[in-house]
PDB file of C-alpha atoms in Angstrom:
ATOM      1  CA  MET A   1       0.000   0.000   0.000  1.00 53.00           C
ATOM      2  CA  ALA A   2       1.379   3.385  -1.019  1.00 61.00           C
ATOM      3  CA  ARG A   3       2.061   6.011   1.580  1.00 69.00           C
ATOM      4  CA  GLN A   4      -0.441   8.803   1.817  1.00 73.00           C
ATOM      5  CA  LYS A   5       0.862  12.098   0.466  1.00 75.00           C
ATOM      6  CA  ILE A   6       1.063  14.759   3.171  1.00 73.00           C
ATOM      7  CA  LYS A   7      -0.216  18.194   2.299  1.00 78.00           C
ATOM      8  CA  ILE A   8       2.489  20.809   2.792  1.00 83.00           C
ATOM      9  CA  LYS A   9       1.142  23.159   5.442  1.00 86.00           C
ATOM     10  CA  LYS A  10       1.783  23.965   9.068  1.00 87.00           C
ATOM     11  CA  ILE A  11       0.895  21.141  11.441  1.00 86.00           C
ATOM     12  CA  ASP A  12      -1.518  22.458  14.043  1.00 86.00           C
ATOM     13  CA  ASN A  13      -0.836  19.781  16.677  1.00 89.00           C
ATOM     14  CA  ALA A  14       2.316  20.739  18.585  1.00 88.00           C
ATOM     15  CA  THR A  15       3.290  17.126  19.434  1.00 90.00           C
ATOM     16  CA  ALA A  16       2.859  15.933  15.861  1.00 90.00           C
ATOM     17  CA  ARG A  17       4.722  18.993  14.627  1.00 89.00           C
ATOM     18  CA  GLN A  18       7.700  18.215  16.921  1.00 90.00           C
ATOM     19  CA  VAL A  19       7.769  14.560  15.843  1.00 91.00           C
ATOM     20  CA  THR A  20       7.705  15.547  12.176  1.00 91.00           C
ATOM     21  CA  PHE A  21      10.460  18.100  12.769  1.00 91.00           C
ATOM     22  CA  SER A  22      12.744  15.485  14.328  1.00 91.00           C
ATOM     23  CA  LYS A  23      12.153  12.993  11.524  1.00 92.00           C
ATOM     24  CA  ARG A  24      12.594  15.498   8.729  1.00 92.00           C
ATOM     25  CA  ARG A  25      15.704  16.992  10.402  1.00 92.00           C
ATOM     26  CA  ARG A  26      17.423  13.634  10.548  1.00 92.00           C
ATOM     27  CA  GLY A  27      16.407  12.956   6.944  1.00 93.00           C
ATOM     28  CA  ILE A  28      17.772  16.230   5.574  1.00 94.00           C
ATOM     29  CA  PHE A  29      21.011  15.795   7.496  1.00 93.00           C
ATOM     30  CA  LYS A  30      21.369  12.338   5.952  1.00 93.00           C
ATOM     31  CA  LYS A  31      20.754  13.724   2.452  1.00 93.00           C
ATOM     32  CA  ALA A  32      23.343  16.456   3.065  1.00 91.00           C
ATOM     33  CA  GLU A  33      25.922  13.903   4.104  1.00 91.00           C
ATOM     34  CA  GLU A  34      25.199  11.780   1.036  1.00 92.00           C
ATOM     35  CA  LEU A  35      25.523  14.847  -1.219  1.00 91.00           C
ATOM     36  CA  SER A  36      28.869  15.706   0.348  1.00 90.00           C
ATOM     37  CA  VAL A  37      30.247  12.203  -0.102  1.00 91.00           C
ATOM     38  CA  LEU A  38      28.899  11.487  -3.562  1.00 91.00           C
ATOM     39  CA  CYS A  39      29.775  14.872  -5.111  1.00 90.00           C
ATOM     40  CA  ASP A  40      32.789  15.860  -2.976  1.00 89.00           C
ATOM     41  CA  ALA A  41      31.021  19.081  -2.021  1.00 90.00           C
ATOM     42  CA  GLU A  42      31.274  21.169   1.101  1.00 90.00           C
ATOM     43  CA  VAL A  43      27.861  21.249   2.723  1.00 92.00           C
ATOM     44  CA  GLY A  44      26.759  23.140   5.804  1.00 92.00           C
ATOM     45  CA  LEU A  45      23.249  23.171   7.284  1.00 92.00           C
ATOM     46  CA  ILE A  46      21.934  25.377  10.095  1.00 92.00           C
ATOM     47  CA  ILE A  47      18.457  24.809  11.513  1.00 93.00           C
ATOM     48  CA  PHE A  48      16.631  26.631  14.319  1.00 92.00           C
ATOM     49  CA  SER A  49      13.588  24.952  15.811  1.00 90.00           C
ATOM     50  CA  THR A  50      10.461  26.808  16.958  1.00 86.00           C
ATOM     51  CA  THR A  51      11.885  26.767  20.483  1.00 86.00           C
ATOM     52  CA  GLY A  52      15.101  28.482  19.275  1.00 87.00           C
ATOM     53  CA  LYS A  53      17.325  25.438  19.572  1.00 90.00           C
ATOM     54  CA  LEU A  54      20.200  25.268  17.073  1.00 91.00           C
ATOM     55  CA  TYR A  55      20.925  22.190  14.962  1.00 91.00           C
ATOM     56  CA  GLU A  56      23.791  22.111  12.494  1.00 91.00           C
ATOM     57  CA  HIS A  57      25.523  19.697  10.145  1.00 88.00           C
ATOM     58  CA  CYS A  58      28.667  20.274   8.085  1.00 89.00           C
ATOM     59  CA  SER A  59      30.902  18.135   5.963  1.00 87.00           C
ATOM     60  CA  SER A  60      34.105  19.760   7.269  1.00 85.00           C
ATOM     61  CA  SER A  61      34.198  22.802   9.552  1.00 87.00           C
ATOM     62  CA  MET A  62      31.154  25.051   9.915  1.00 89.00           C
ATOM     63  CA  LYS A  63      33.419  28.044  10.669  1.00 89.00           C
ATOM     64  CA  ASP A  64      35.434  27.500   7.461  1.00 89.00           C
ATOM     65  CA  ILE A  65      32.269  27.105   5.406  1.00 89.00           C
ATOM     66  CA  ILE A  66      30.773  30.349   6.806  1.00 90.00           C
ATOM     67  CA  THR A  67      34.029  32.238   6.193  1.00 89.00           C
ATOM     68  CA  ARG A  68      34.159  31.010   2.625  1.00 88.00           C
ATOM     69  CA  TYR A  69      30.515  31.945   2.120  1.00 88.00           C
ATOM     70  CA  ASN A  70      31.133  35.506   3.380  1.00 88.00           C
ATOM     71  CA  GLN A  71      34.122  35.965   1.071  1.00 87.00           C
ATOM     72  CA  HIS A  72      32.136  34.701  -1.873  1.00 84.00           C
ATOM     73  CA  SER A  73      29.256  37.066  -1.047  1.00 80.00           C
ATOM     74  CA  LYS A  74      31.635  40.048  -0.995  1.00 78.00           C
ATOM     75  CA  GLN A  75      32.996  39.104  -4.414  1.00 75.00           C
ATOM     76  CA  ILE A  76      29.477  38.823  -5.811  1.00 73.00           C
ATOM     77  CA  ASN A  77      28.597  42.270  -4.433  1.00 70.00           C
ATOM     78  CA  LYS A  78      31.687  43.755  -6.064  1.00 68.00           C
ATOM     79  CA  LEU A  79      30.785  42.176  -9.387  1.00 62.00           C
ATOM     80  CA  ASP A  80      27.220  43.469  -9.091  1.00 59.00           C
ATOM     81  CA  LYS A  81      28.552  47.010  -8.591  1.00 60.00           C
ATOM     82  CA  THR A  82      31.171  46.934 -11.350  1.00 58.00           C
ATOM     83  CA  LEU A  83      29.104  45.085 -13.951  1.00 55.00           C
ATOM     84  CA  PRO A  84      26.684  47.970 -14.680  1.00 65.00           C
ATOM     85  CA  LEU A  85      29.628  50.352 -15.053  1.00 66.00           C
ATOM     86  CA  GLN A  86      31.223  48.055 -17.607  1.00 69.00           C
ATOM     87  CA  VAL A  87      27.951  47.780 -19.478  1.00 70.00           C
ATOM     88  CA  VAL A  88      27.570  51.570 -19.497  1.00 70.00           C
ATOM     89  CA  LYS A  89      31.118  52.014 -20.810  1.00 76.00           C
ATOM     90  CA  SER A  90      30.513  49.457 -23.546  1.00 78.00           C
ATOM     91  CA  MET A  91      27.262  51.122 -24.581  1.00 79.00           C
ATOM     92  CA  SER A  92      28.925  54.528 -24.499  1.00 83.00           C
ATOM     93  CA  ALA A  93      31.720  53.314 -26.796  1.00 84.00           C
ATOM     94  CA  GLU A  94      29.201  51.868 -29.252  1.00 86.00           C
ATOM     95  CA  LEU A  95      27.156  55.060 -29.269  1.00 88.00           C
ATOM     96  CA  GLN A  96      30.242  57.193 -29.810  1.00 87.00           C
ATOM     97  CA  LYS A  97      31.283  55.032 -32.761  1.00 84.00           C
ATOM     98  CA  GLU A  98      27.802  55.201 -34.244  1.00 86.00           C
ATOM     99  CA  PHE A  99      27.724  58.974 -33.760  1.00 86.00           C
ATOM    100  CA  ALA A 100      31.084  59.345 -35.511  1.00 81.00           C
ATOM    101  CA  ASP A 101      29.900  57.206 -38.445  1.00 78.00           C
ATOM    102  CA  LYS A 102      26.666  59.164 -38.806  1.00 80.00           C
ATOM    103  CA  THR A 103      28.552  62.466 -38.604  1.00 80.00           C
ATOM    104  CA  GLN A 104      30.940  61.343 -41.332  1.00 74.00           C
ATOM    105  CA  GLN A 105      27.991  60.207 -43.461  1.00 74.00           C
ATOM    106  CA  LEU A 106      26.212  63.529 -42.975  1.00 76.00           C
ATOM    107  CA  ARG A 107      29.324  65.505 -43.934  1.00 74.00           C
ATOM    108  CA  GLY A 108      29.574  63.393 -47.066  1.00 72.00           C
ATOM    109  CA  LEU A 109      25.952  64.083 -47.971  1.00 70.00           C
ATOM    110  CA  LYS A 110      26.611  67.805 -47.555  1.00 72.00           C
ATOM    111  CA  GLY A 111      29.692  67.543 -49.770  1.00 69.00           C
ATOM    112  CA  GLU A 112      32.030  68.721 -47.047  1.00 70.00           C
ATOM    113  CA  ASP A 113      34.371  65.779 -46.516  1.00 67.00           C
ATOM    114  CA  PHE A 114      35.306  63.016 -48.973  1.00 68.00           C
ATOM    115  CA  GLU A 115      38.821  62.325 -47.721  1.00 69.00           C
ATOM    116  CA  GLY A 116      37.941  59.173 -45.804  1.00 66.00           C
ATOM    117  CA  LEU A 117      35.923  57.602 -48.658  1.00 68.00           C
ATOM    118  CA  ASN A 118      37.328  55.178 -51.205  1.00 77.00           C
ATOM    119  CA  LEU A 119      35.813  54.451 -54.618  1.00 80.00           C
ATOM    120  CA  ASP A 120      33.177  52.096 -53.227  1.00 81.00           C
ATOM    121  CA  GLY A 121      32.242  54.628 -50.583  1.00 76.00           C
ATOM    122  CA  LEU A 122      31.897  57.392 -53.181  1.00 77.00           C
ATOM    123  CA  GLN A 123      29.723  55.198 -55.380  1.00 81.00           C
ATOM    124  CA  GLN A 124      27.540  54.315 -52.411  1.00 80.00           C
ATOM    125  CA  LEU A 125      27.257  58.013 -51.558  1.00 77.00           C
ATOM    126  CA  GLU A 126      26.295  58.787 -55.157  1.00 81.00           C
ATOM    127  CA  ARG A 127      23.534  56.152 -55.091  1.00 85.00           C
ATOM    128  CA  THR A 128      22.284  57.525 -51.790  1.00 82.00           C
ATOM    129  CA  LEU A 129      22.135  61.069 -53.174  1.00 81.00           C
ATOM    130  CA  GLU A 130      20.332  59.920 -56.324  1.00 86.00           C
ATOM    131  CA  THR A 131      17.760  58.054 -54.255  1.00 86.00           C
ATOM    132  CA  GLY A 132      17.258  61.054 -52.000  1.00 82.00           C
ATOM    133  CA  LEU A 133      16.939  63.437 -54.981  1.00 85.00           C
ATOM    134  CA  LYS A 134      14.362  61.144 -56.583  1.00 88.00           C
ATOM    135  CA  SER A 135      12.327  61.108 -53.395  1.00 87.00           C
ATOM    136  CA  VAL A 136      12.509  64.904 -53.135  1.00 88.00           C
ATOM    137  CA  ILE A 137      11.332  65.334 -56.749  1.00 91.00           C
ATOM    138  CA  GLU A 138       8.434  62.929 -56.241  1.00 90.00           C
ATOM    139  CA  MET A 139       7.378  64.726 -53.066  1.00 90.00           C
ATOM    140  CA  LYS A 140       7.663  68.111 -54.813  1.00 91.00           C
ATOM    141  CA  GLU A 141       5.480  66.971 -57.731  1.00 91.00           C
ATOM    142  CA  LYS A 142       2.927  65.564 -55.316  1.00 91.00           C
ATOM    143  CA  ARG A 143       2.762  68.842 -53.387  1.00 91.00           C
ATOM    144  CA  ILE A 144       2.402  70.857 -56.629  1.00 94.00           C
ATOM    145  CA  MET A 145      -0.450  68.637 -57.852  1.00 93.00           C
ATOM    146  CA  ASN A 146      -2.182  68.992 -54.496  1.00 92.00           C
ATOM    147  CA  GLU A 147      -1.895  72.790 -54.678  1.00 92.00           C
ATOM    148  CA  ILE A 148      -3.210  72.838 -58.278  1.00 93.00           C
ATOM    149  CA  GLY A 149      -6.183  70.733 -57.258  1.00 92.00           C
ATOM    150  CA  ALA A 150      -6.895  73.014 -54.304  1.00 92.00           C
ATOM    151  CA  LEU A 151      -6.726  76.099 -56.563  1.00 93.00           C
ATOM    152  CA  GLN A 152      -9.097  74.516 -59.076  1.00 93.00           C
ATOM    153  CA  ILE A 153     -11.607  73.760 -56.353  1.00 93.00           C
ATOM    154  CA  LYS A 154     -11.265  77.315 -55.046  1.00 92.00           C
ATOM    155  CA  SER A 155     -11.852  78.691 -58.564  1.00 93.00           C
ATOM    156  CA  ILE A 156     -15.046  76.660 -58.949  1.00 93.00           C
ATOM    157  CA  GLU A 157     -16.296  77.845 -55.576  1.00 92.00           C
ATOM    158  CA  LEU A 158     -15.583  81.491 -56.450  1.00 93.00           C
ATOM    159  CA  GLN A 159     -17.348  81.127 -59.813  1.00 93.00           C
ATOM    160  CA  GLU A 160     -20.422  79.659 -58.152  1.00 92.00           C
ATOM    161  CA  GLU A 161     -20.398  82.433 -55.567  1.00 92.00           C
ATOM    162  CA  ASN A 162     -20.113  85.054 -58.341  1.00 93.00           C
ATOM    163  CA  ASN A 163     -23.088  83.573 -60.221  1.00 92.00           C
ATOM    164  CA  HIS A 164     -25.107  83.512 -57.023  1.00 91.00           C
ATOM    165  CA  LEU A 165     -24.357  87.200 -56.390  1.00 92.00           C
ATOM    166  CA  LYS A 166     -25.365  88.097 -59.962  1.00 89.00           C
ATOM    167  CA  GLN A 167     -28.702  86.332 -59.540  1.00 90.00           C
ATOM    168  CA  LYS A 168     -29.271  88.031 -56.222  1.00 88.00           C
ATOM    169  CA  MET A 169     -28.556  91.500 -57.659  1.00 89.00           C
ATOM    170  CA  ALA A 170     -30.882  90.870 -60.625  1.00 87.00           C
ATOM    171  CA  MET A 171     -33.699  89.863 -58.273  1.00 87.00           C
ATOM    172  CA  LEU A 172     -33.155  92.978 -56.138  1.00 86.00           C
ATOM    173  CA  PHE A 173     -33.213  95.249 -59.221  1.00 82.00           C
ATOM    174  CA  LYS A 174     -36.456  93.729 -60.516  1.00 77.00           C
ATOM    175  CA  GLY A 175     -38.004  94.065 -57.080  1.00 68.00           C
ATOM    176  CA  LYS A 176     -37.356  97.842 -56.954  1.00 58.00           C
ATOM    177  CA  CYS A 177     -38.232  98.623 -60.647  1.00 52.00           C
ATOM    178  CA  PRO A 178     -40.703  95.966 -61.855  1.00 50.00           C
ATOM    179  CA  LEU A 179     -41.741  97.944 -64.991  1.00 47.00           C
ATOM    180  CA  LEU A 180     -38.151  98.215 -66.196  1.00 44.00           C
ATOM    181  CA  GLY A 181     -37.524  94.566 -65.804  1.00 45.00           C
ATOM    182  CA  ASP A 182     -38.825  93.672 -69.316  1.00 45.00           C
ATOM    183  CA  LEU A 183     -37.747  96.863 -71.127  1.00 41.00           C
ATOM    184  CA  ASP A 184     -34.566  97.279 -73.121  1.00 43.00           C
ATOM    185  CA  VAL A 185     -33.853 100.999 -73.241  1.00 41.00           C
ATOM    186  CA  SER A 186     -30.740 101.998 -75.171  1.00 43.00           C
ATOM    187  CA  CYS A 187     -28.626 105.085 -74.694  1.00 42.00           C
ATOM    188  CA  GLU A 188     -29.445 106.260 -78.216  1.00 47.00           C
ATOM    189  CA  SER A 189     -33.206 106.207 -77.584  1.00 46.00           C
ATOM    190  CA  MET A 190     -32.697 108.081 -74.335  1.00 45.00           C
ATOM    191  CA  ASN A 191     -30.729 110.760 -76.186  1.00 47.00           C
ATOM    192  CA  ASN A 192     -33.479 111.081 -78.785  1.00 49.00           C
ATOM    193  CA  VAL A 193     -36.095 111.585 -76.080  1.00 42.00           C
ATOM    194  CA  CYS A 194     -33.973 114.285 -74.458  1.00 45.00           C
ATOM    195  CA  SER A 195     -33.539 116.141 -77.807  1.00 49.00           C
ATOM    196  CA  CYS A 196     -37.320 116.047 -78.506  1.00 45.00           C
ATOM    197  CA  ASN A 197     -38.239 117.449 -75.130  1.00 46.00           C
ATOM    198  CA  SER A 198     -35.795 120.334 -75.353  1.00 46.00           C
ATOM    199  CA  GLY A 199     -37.009 123.823 -76.454  1.00 48.00           C
ATOM    200  CA  PRO A 200     -36.190 125.728 -79.741  1.00 48.00           C
ATOM    201  CA  SER A 201     -32.617 126.559 -80.568  1.00 47.00           C
ATOM    202  CA  LEU A 202     -30.993 129.902 -79.992  1.00 43.00           C
ATOM    203  CA  GLU A 203     -31.182 130.712 -83.745  1.00 46.00           C
ATOM    204  CA  ASP A 204     -35.001 130.463 -83.778  1.00 48.00           C
ATOM    205  CA  ASP A 205     -35.233 132.691 -80.744  1.00 48.00           C
ATOM    206  CA  SER A 206     -33.034 135.324 -82.349  1.00 47.00           C
ATOM    207  CA  SER A 207     -35.116 135.356 -85.581  1.00 48.00           C
ATOM    208  CA  ASP A 208     -38.372 135.791 -83.681  1.00 51.00           C
ATOM    209  CA  ILE A 209     -36.895 138.697 -81.741  1.00 49.00           C
ATOM    210  CA  SER A 210     -35.722 140.407 -84.918  1.00 48.00           C
ATOM    211  CA  LEU A 211     -39.164 140.188 -86.505  1.00 45.00           C
ATOM    212  CA  LYS A 212     -40.872 141.555 -83.398  1.00 48.00           C
ATOM    213  CA  LEU A 213     -38.559 144.571 -83.206  1.00 46.00           C
ATOM    214  CA  GLY A 214     -38.751 145.352 -86.977  1.00 50.00           C
ATOM    215  CA  LEU A 215     -35.069 144.817 -87.473  1.00 48.00           C
ATOM    216  CA  PRO A 216     -33.730 143.504 -90.758  1.00 51.00           C
ATOM    217  CA  PHE A 217     -33.494 139.767 -90.819  1.00 46.00           C
ATOM    218  CA  PRO A 218     -29.862 138.718 -90.891  1.00 48.00           C
TER     219      PRO A 218
END
């Protein structure tokens, strides 16, 4: 019959808890001794019971094991402090190199410095400039077409607004002078009307005056 698996939790019964502690303590000490013998390892165990009693097991000397552990801990702390600094220095060196390369590339694109470039580098720079110029031309043409389209739309809107204003003015004029809405009066006809309504000329007046006064007619 298989042993019943014990659930890992605190044992409420104090007597059972003490019995289990004694059994498990002897078992873990035995496993530590086996590990030390089989693997040639230095093992040290320190256990405090609930009553504060100390139990220990070591493969050699507990004092030597603790001293070695403290020295090892100090070395780890030193490594933990120096490791980030080394990482920062490495990252800083990489960033400085990248910055120098980008600066050199930018100076080449501006045409300021070609001394450090060989034939392959110059050809690569030429291809880069051609690609950039092509992109600039395409973007320029796109912007021009967008502006032309916007101006055409604006022209149509202004034309429609102009037609609307013309219609509005025509309606206002007909509303104030309804009789003149269907008439087409020319400037020539208006001049004729003005000449018909005017009185006799100065020559007719002078002849009538001469006759009335008995003067010889000129």
